[in-house]
Short mmCIF file of C-alpha atoms in Angstrom, two decimals:
data_model
loop_
_atom_site.label_atom_id
_atom_site.label_comp_id
_atom_site.label_asym_id
_atom_site.label_seq_id
_atom_site.Cartn_x
_atom_site.Cartn_y
_atom_site.Cartn_z
CA MET L 1 8.74 -20.94 -16.07
CA SER L 2 9.38 -18.71 -13.04
CA ASP L 3 13.09 -18.08 -13.71
CA THR L 4 12.45 -17.52 -17.41
CA VAL L 5 9.79 -14.87 -16.94
CA VAL L 6 11.83 -13.10 -14.27
CA THR L 7 14.85 -13.03 -16.59
CA ASP L 8 12.70 -11.71 -19.41
CA ALA L 9 11.22 -9.02 -17.17
CA LEU L 10 14.69 -8.01 -15.98
CA ALA L 11 15.67 -7.52 -19.62
CA LEU L 12 13.02 -4.79 -19.87
CA LEU L 13 14.73 -2.60 -17.26
CA PRO L 14 15.89 0.67 -18.80
CA PRO L 15 19.46 1.87 -18.19
CA THR L 16 20.35 3.19 -14.74
CA ALA L 17 22.09 6.20 -16.28
CA PRO L 18 20.39 9.60 -15.95
CA GLY L 19 17.55 9.82 -18.42
CA GLY L 20 17.19 6.05 -18.54
CA GLY L 21 13.50 6.44 -17.88
CA ARG L 22 10.88 3.94 -16.81
CA THR L 23 9.25 0.96 -18.54
CA VAL L 24 5.81 -0.57 -18.07
CA LEU L 25 5.14 -4.30 -18.50
CA GLY L 26 1.49 -5.26 -18.89
CA LEU L 27 -0.11 -8.58 -17.91
CA ALA L 28 -3.54 -9.31 -19.38
CA GLY L 29 -5.73 -12.36 -18.91
CA ALA L 30 -9.10 -13.70 -17.87
CA PRO L 31 -10.29 -13.44 -14.25
CA ALA L 32 -8.29 -15.62 -11.83
CA ALA L 33 -5.73 -16.63 -14.45
CA GLY L 34 -2.93 -15.71 -12.03
CA LYS L 35 -2.13 -12.16 -13.15
CA SER L 36 -1.75 -10.59 -9.72
CA THR L 37 0.25 -13.56 -8.42
CA LEU L 38 2.65 -13.30 -11.35
CA ALA L 39 2.90 -9.51 -11.08
CA ARG L 40 3.76 -9.62 -7.38
CA HIS L 41 6.24 -12.43 -8.02
CA LEU L 42 8.00 -10.45 -10.73
CA VAL L 43 8.18 -7.32 -8.59
CA ALA L 44 9.53 -9.21 -5.57
CA GLU L 45 12.11 -11.15 -7.59
CA ILE L 46 13.35 -8.10 -9.49
CA ASN L 47 13.71 -6.12 -6.28
CA ASP L 48 15.57 -9.02 -4.64
CA ARG L 49 17.97 -9.36 -7.58
CA THR L 50 18.60 -5.64 -8.07
CA ALA L 51 17.63 -3.10 -5.38
CA PRO L 52 14.47 -2.37 -3.39
CA GLY L 53 12.00 -0.30 -5.39
CA THR L 54 13.50 -1.11 -8.78
CA ALA L 55 10.13 -2.63 -9.74
CA GLY L 56 6.66 -1.48 -8.70
CA TYR L 57 3.10 -2.76 -8.98
CA LEU L 58 0.03 -1.20 -10.61
CA PRO L 59 -3.20 -3.28 -10.43
CA LEU L 60 -6.11 -2.37 -12.67
CA ASP L 61 -8.44 -3.54 -9.90
CA GLY L 62 -7.67 -0.31 -8.06
CA PHE L 63 -9.74 1.41 -10.74
CA HIS L 64 -12.95 -0.48 -10.03
CA LEU L 65 -15.80 1.97 -9.71
CA SER L 66 -17.07 2.19 -6.15
CA ASN L 67 -20.20 0.29 -5.21
CA ALA L 68 -21.99 3.63 -4.88
CA GLN L 69 -21.17 4.52 -8.47
CA LEU L 70 -22.10 1.05 -9.71
CA SER L 71 -25.46 1.31 -7.98
CA ARG L 72 -26.00 4.74 -9.50
CA LEU L 73 -25.27 3.31 -12.96
CA GLY L 74 -27.33 0.16 -12.40
CA ARG L 75 -24.25 -2.01 -13.01
CA ARG L 76 -23.48 -3.51 -9.62
CA HIS L 77 -24.71 -6.92 -10.80
CA ARG L 78 -21.99 -6.88 -13.49
CA LYS L 79 -19.11 -5.62 -11.38
CA GLY L 80 -15.90 -6.54 -13.17
CA ALA L 81 -17.17 -5.89 -16.71
CA PRO L 82 -15.12 -3.39 -18.77
CA ASP L 83 -17.51 -0.49 -18.19
CA THR L 84 -17.33 -0.90 -14.41
CA PHE L 85 -13.75 0.43 -14.29
CA ASP L 86 -12.43 3.97 -14.47
CA ALA L 87 -10.48 3.07 -17.60
CA HIS L 88 -9.66 6.68 -18.46
CA GLY L 89 -8.23 7.17 -14.98
CA TYR L 90 -6.10 4.05 -15.39
CA VAL L 91 -4.66 5.24 -18.71
CA ALA L 92 -3.93 8.65 -17.20
CA LEU L 93 -2.01 7.05 -14.33
CA VAL L 94 0.07 4.88 -16.67
CA ARG L 95 1.00 8.05 -18.56
CA ARG L 96 1.89 9.77 -15.28
CA LEU L 97 4.17 6.90 -14.32
CA LEU L 98 6.08 7.26 -17.59
CA GLU L 99 6.32 11.04 -17.38
CA GLU L 100 6.60 11.83 -13.66
CA THR L 101 9.78 10.25 -12.38
CA ASP L 102 10.92 12.97 -9.96
CA HIS L 103 8.46 12.25 -7.13
CA PRO L 104 6.50 9.32 -5.65
CA VAL L 105 3.28 8.41 -7.45
CA TYR L 106 0.64 6.68 -5.33
CA VAL L 107 -1.36 3.81 -6.77
CA PRO L 108 -4.78 2.45 -5.74
CA ASP L 109 -5.73 -1.19 -5.21
CA TYR L 110 -8.89 -3.21 -4.54
CA ASP L 111 -9.74 -4.47 -1.07
CA ARG L 112 -11.53 -7.84 -1.18
CA ASP L 113 -12.67 -7.48 2.43
CA LEU L 114 -14.25 -4.07 1.86
CA HIS L 115 -15.27 -4.92 -1.73
CA GLU L 116 -14.15 -1.42 -2.66
CA PRO L 117 -11.16 0.30 -4.31
CA VAL L 118 -8.70 1.82 -1.87
CA ALA L 119 -6.52 4.84 -2.70
CA ALA L 120 -2.72 4.97 -2.35
CA ARG L 121 -2.12 1.38 -1.24
CA HIS L 122 1.00 1.16 -3.42
CA VAL L 123 3.67 3.69 -4.33
CA ILE L 124 5.93 3.97 -7.35
CA GLU L 125 9.18 5.59 -6.20
CA PRO L 126 11.20 8.02 -8.31
CA HIS L 127 13.93 5.39 -8.76
CA THR L 128 11.48 2.68 -9.91
CA ARG L 129 12.56 1.58 -13.40
CA LEU L 130 9.94 -1.07 -14.19
CA VAL L 131 6.23 -0.98 -13.40
CA VAL L 132 4.37 -4.28 -13.65
CA THR L 133 0.68 -3.67 -14.26
CA GLU L 134 -2.03 -6.30 -14.59
CA GLY L 135 -5.72 -6.47 -15.38
CA ASN L 136 -8.38 -8.29 -17.32
CA TYR L 137 -8.80 -5.78 -20.14
CA LEU L 138 -5.31 -4.52 -20.91
CA ALA L 139 -5.35 -6.23 -24.33
CA ASN L 140 -8.80 -4.98 -25.37
CA ASP L 141 -9.16 -3.17 -28.68
CA GLU L 142 -11.70 -0.60 -27.58
CA ALA L 143 -10.67 2.87 -26.39
CA PRO L 144 -9.44 3.81 -23.91
CA TRP L 145 -7.93 0.35 -23.27
CA SER L 146 -6.12 0.47 -26.61
CA ARG L 147 -4.42 3.72 -25.57
CA ALA L 148 -3.02 1.99 -22.48
CA ARG L 149 -1.68 -0.87 -24.58
CA ALA L 150 0.35 1.60 -26.65
CA LEU L 151 2.21 2.64 -23.48
CA PHE L 152 3.47 -0.85 -22.55
CA ALA L 153 6.92 -2.07 -23.53
CA GLU L 154 5.42 -5.57 -23.72
CA LEU L 155 2.04 -7.10 -22.95
CA TRP L 156 1.96 -10.72 -21.78
CA TYR L 157 -1.15 -12.88 -21.77
CA VAL L 158 -1.50 -14.92 -18.56
CA GLU L 159 -3.35 -18.16 -19.26
CA ALA L 160 -4.82 -20.87 -17.06
CA PRO L 161 -7.36 -23.64 -17.82
CA ASP L 162 -10.98 -22.54 -17.48
CA GLU L 163 -11.70 -25.18 -14.86
CA VAL L 164 -8.80 -23.94 -12.73
CA ARG L 165 -9.90 -20.32 -13.06
CA GLU L 166 -13.53 -21.02 -12.24
CA LEU L 167 -12.58 -23.01 -9.15
CA ARG L 168 -10.45 -20.07 -7.99
CA LEU L 169 -13.28 -17.64 -8.77
CA HIS L 170 -15.79 -19.72 -6.81
CA ARG L 171 -13.44 -19.83 -3.83
CA ARG L 172 -12.88 -16.08 -4.13
CA GLN L 173 -16.61 -15.37 -3.98
CA ARG L 174 -17.11 -17.75 -1.08
CA ALA L 175 -14.26 -16.03 0.79
CA GLY L 176 -16.00 -12.74 0.08
CA GLY L 177 -19.09 -13.87 1.95
CA LEU L 178 -21.37 -15.41 -0.71
CA THR L 179 -23.15 -18.70 -0.21
CA ASP L 180 -22.14 -21.62 -2.39
CA ASP L 181 -25.10 -21.15 -4.73
CA ALA L 182 -24.63 -17.38 -4.92
CA ALA L 183 -20.94 -17.81 -5.67
CA ARG L 184 -21.69 -20.20 -8.52
CA ASP L 185 -24.32 -17.84 -9.87
CA TRP L 186 -21.88 -14.92 -9.82
CA VAL L 187 -19.20 -16.89 -11.65
CA GLU L 188 -21.65 -17.98 -14.34
CA ARG L 189 -23.37 -14.61 -14.70
CA SER L 190 -20.39 -12.25 -14.45
CA ASP L 191 -16.92 -13.80 -14.28
CA ARG L 192 -17.46 -16.31 -17.10
CA PRO L 193 -18.66 -13.81 -19.73
CA ASN L 194 -15.93 -11.39 -18.68
CA GLY L 195 -13.37 -14.13 -19.23
CA GLU L 196 -14.73 -15.02 -22.65
CA LEU L 197 -14.42 -11.36 -23.65
CA VAL L 198 -10.82 -11.20 -22.47
CA LYS L 199 -9.88 -14.29 -24.51
CA ARG L 200 -10.89 -12.53 -27.73
CA PHE L 201 -7.96 -10.14 -27.43
CA GLN L 202 -5.14 -12.57 -26.69
CA ARG L 203 -3.79 -11.86 -30.19
CA ASN L 204 -2.83 -8.36 -29.03
CA CYS L 205 -0.29 -9.74 -26.55
CA THR L 206 3.39 -10.30 -27.24
CA ARG L 207 3.59 -13.71 -25.54
CA VAL L 208 1.63 -16.22 -23.45
CA VAL L 209 2.71 -17.32 -19.97
CA ARG L 210 1.12 -19.92 -17.74
CA GLY L 211 -0.63 -18.48 -14.73
CA ASP L 212 -1.02 -21.81 -12.97
CA ALA L 213 2.73 -22.47 -12.78
CA LEU L 214 3.21 -20.31 -9.67
CA GLN L 215 1.88 -21.08 -6.22
CA ARG L 216 -0.93 -18.62 -5.52
CA ARG L 217 -0.39 -16.46 -2.44
#
C-alpha cells in the first residue's frame, strides 16, 4: 500500500514550470485511523524522491480551540468535536496556501504534551507544490467544512478497524496523563461519537486507504 499511495500522491504534483501552482491533498478519517502517520509518510517520501520542501504538512489539529476558549464555551468535555475547532480559520489557511505562493506560510499544530495548539510549528515554503492536510472532519457536509473540501484536488478516507483505533486512542489518553478508567471514559464519551460522525461522510471521499498498513511513529 505504501508505494502505491506515494505514487498516487506524486501524480498530484503540479508542473514545475512558472505558474504551475500548488495542490492540496486531503486525508479524512475517524480519530486514530492513521491520518497523521500517513500524511507525514507521504510528505517525507515525496521530499526524498523529488526535492526538500516539495511537499508540506497541514494538520487540522493545529486549529483546536485553546483550553481557555473551550472552558469559556463549556465544551472542554467534548474537545475534538467539530465545534471545538476554528474551522473558519482552517478554511482560510487552505485558501492562503493556494493563493500565496511567493512567501513562506506558517502552519500551527497541536502539542500533546501541552494539550494546546501551537502556532507556526510547520512552514509551507514558496516552492512547495503539494500540501498534505489531514483531519477528522475534512469530509463533513456542513459549512465551513464543505468549503474546505472544494479546495482539495483529492480527498482520501483513511480507515482502520474500530478496535485498532480505540486501542490507539486509549493509549493516547494514557500517555497524556489520564488514568486507565479516565482514558476509557474519554474514548467512550468523546472519541467514539466523534468517530461515528466522521464515518457518515466517507462517501464524500475519492478513495479509501488503510491507515493500519503503516508503522505508527
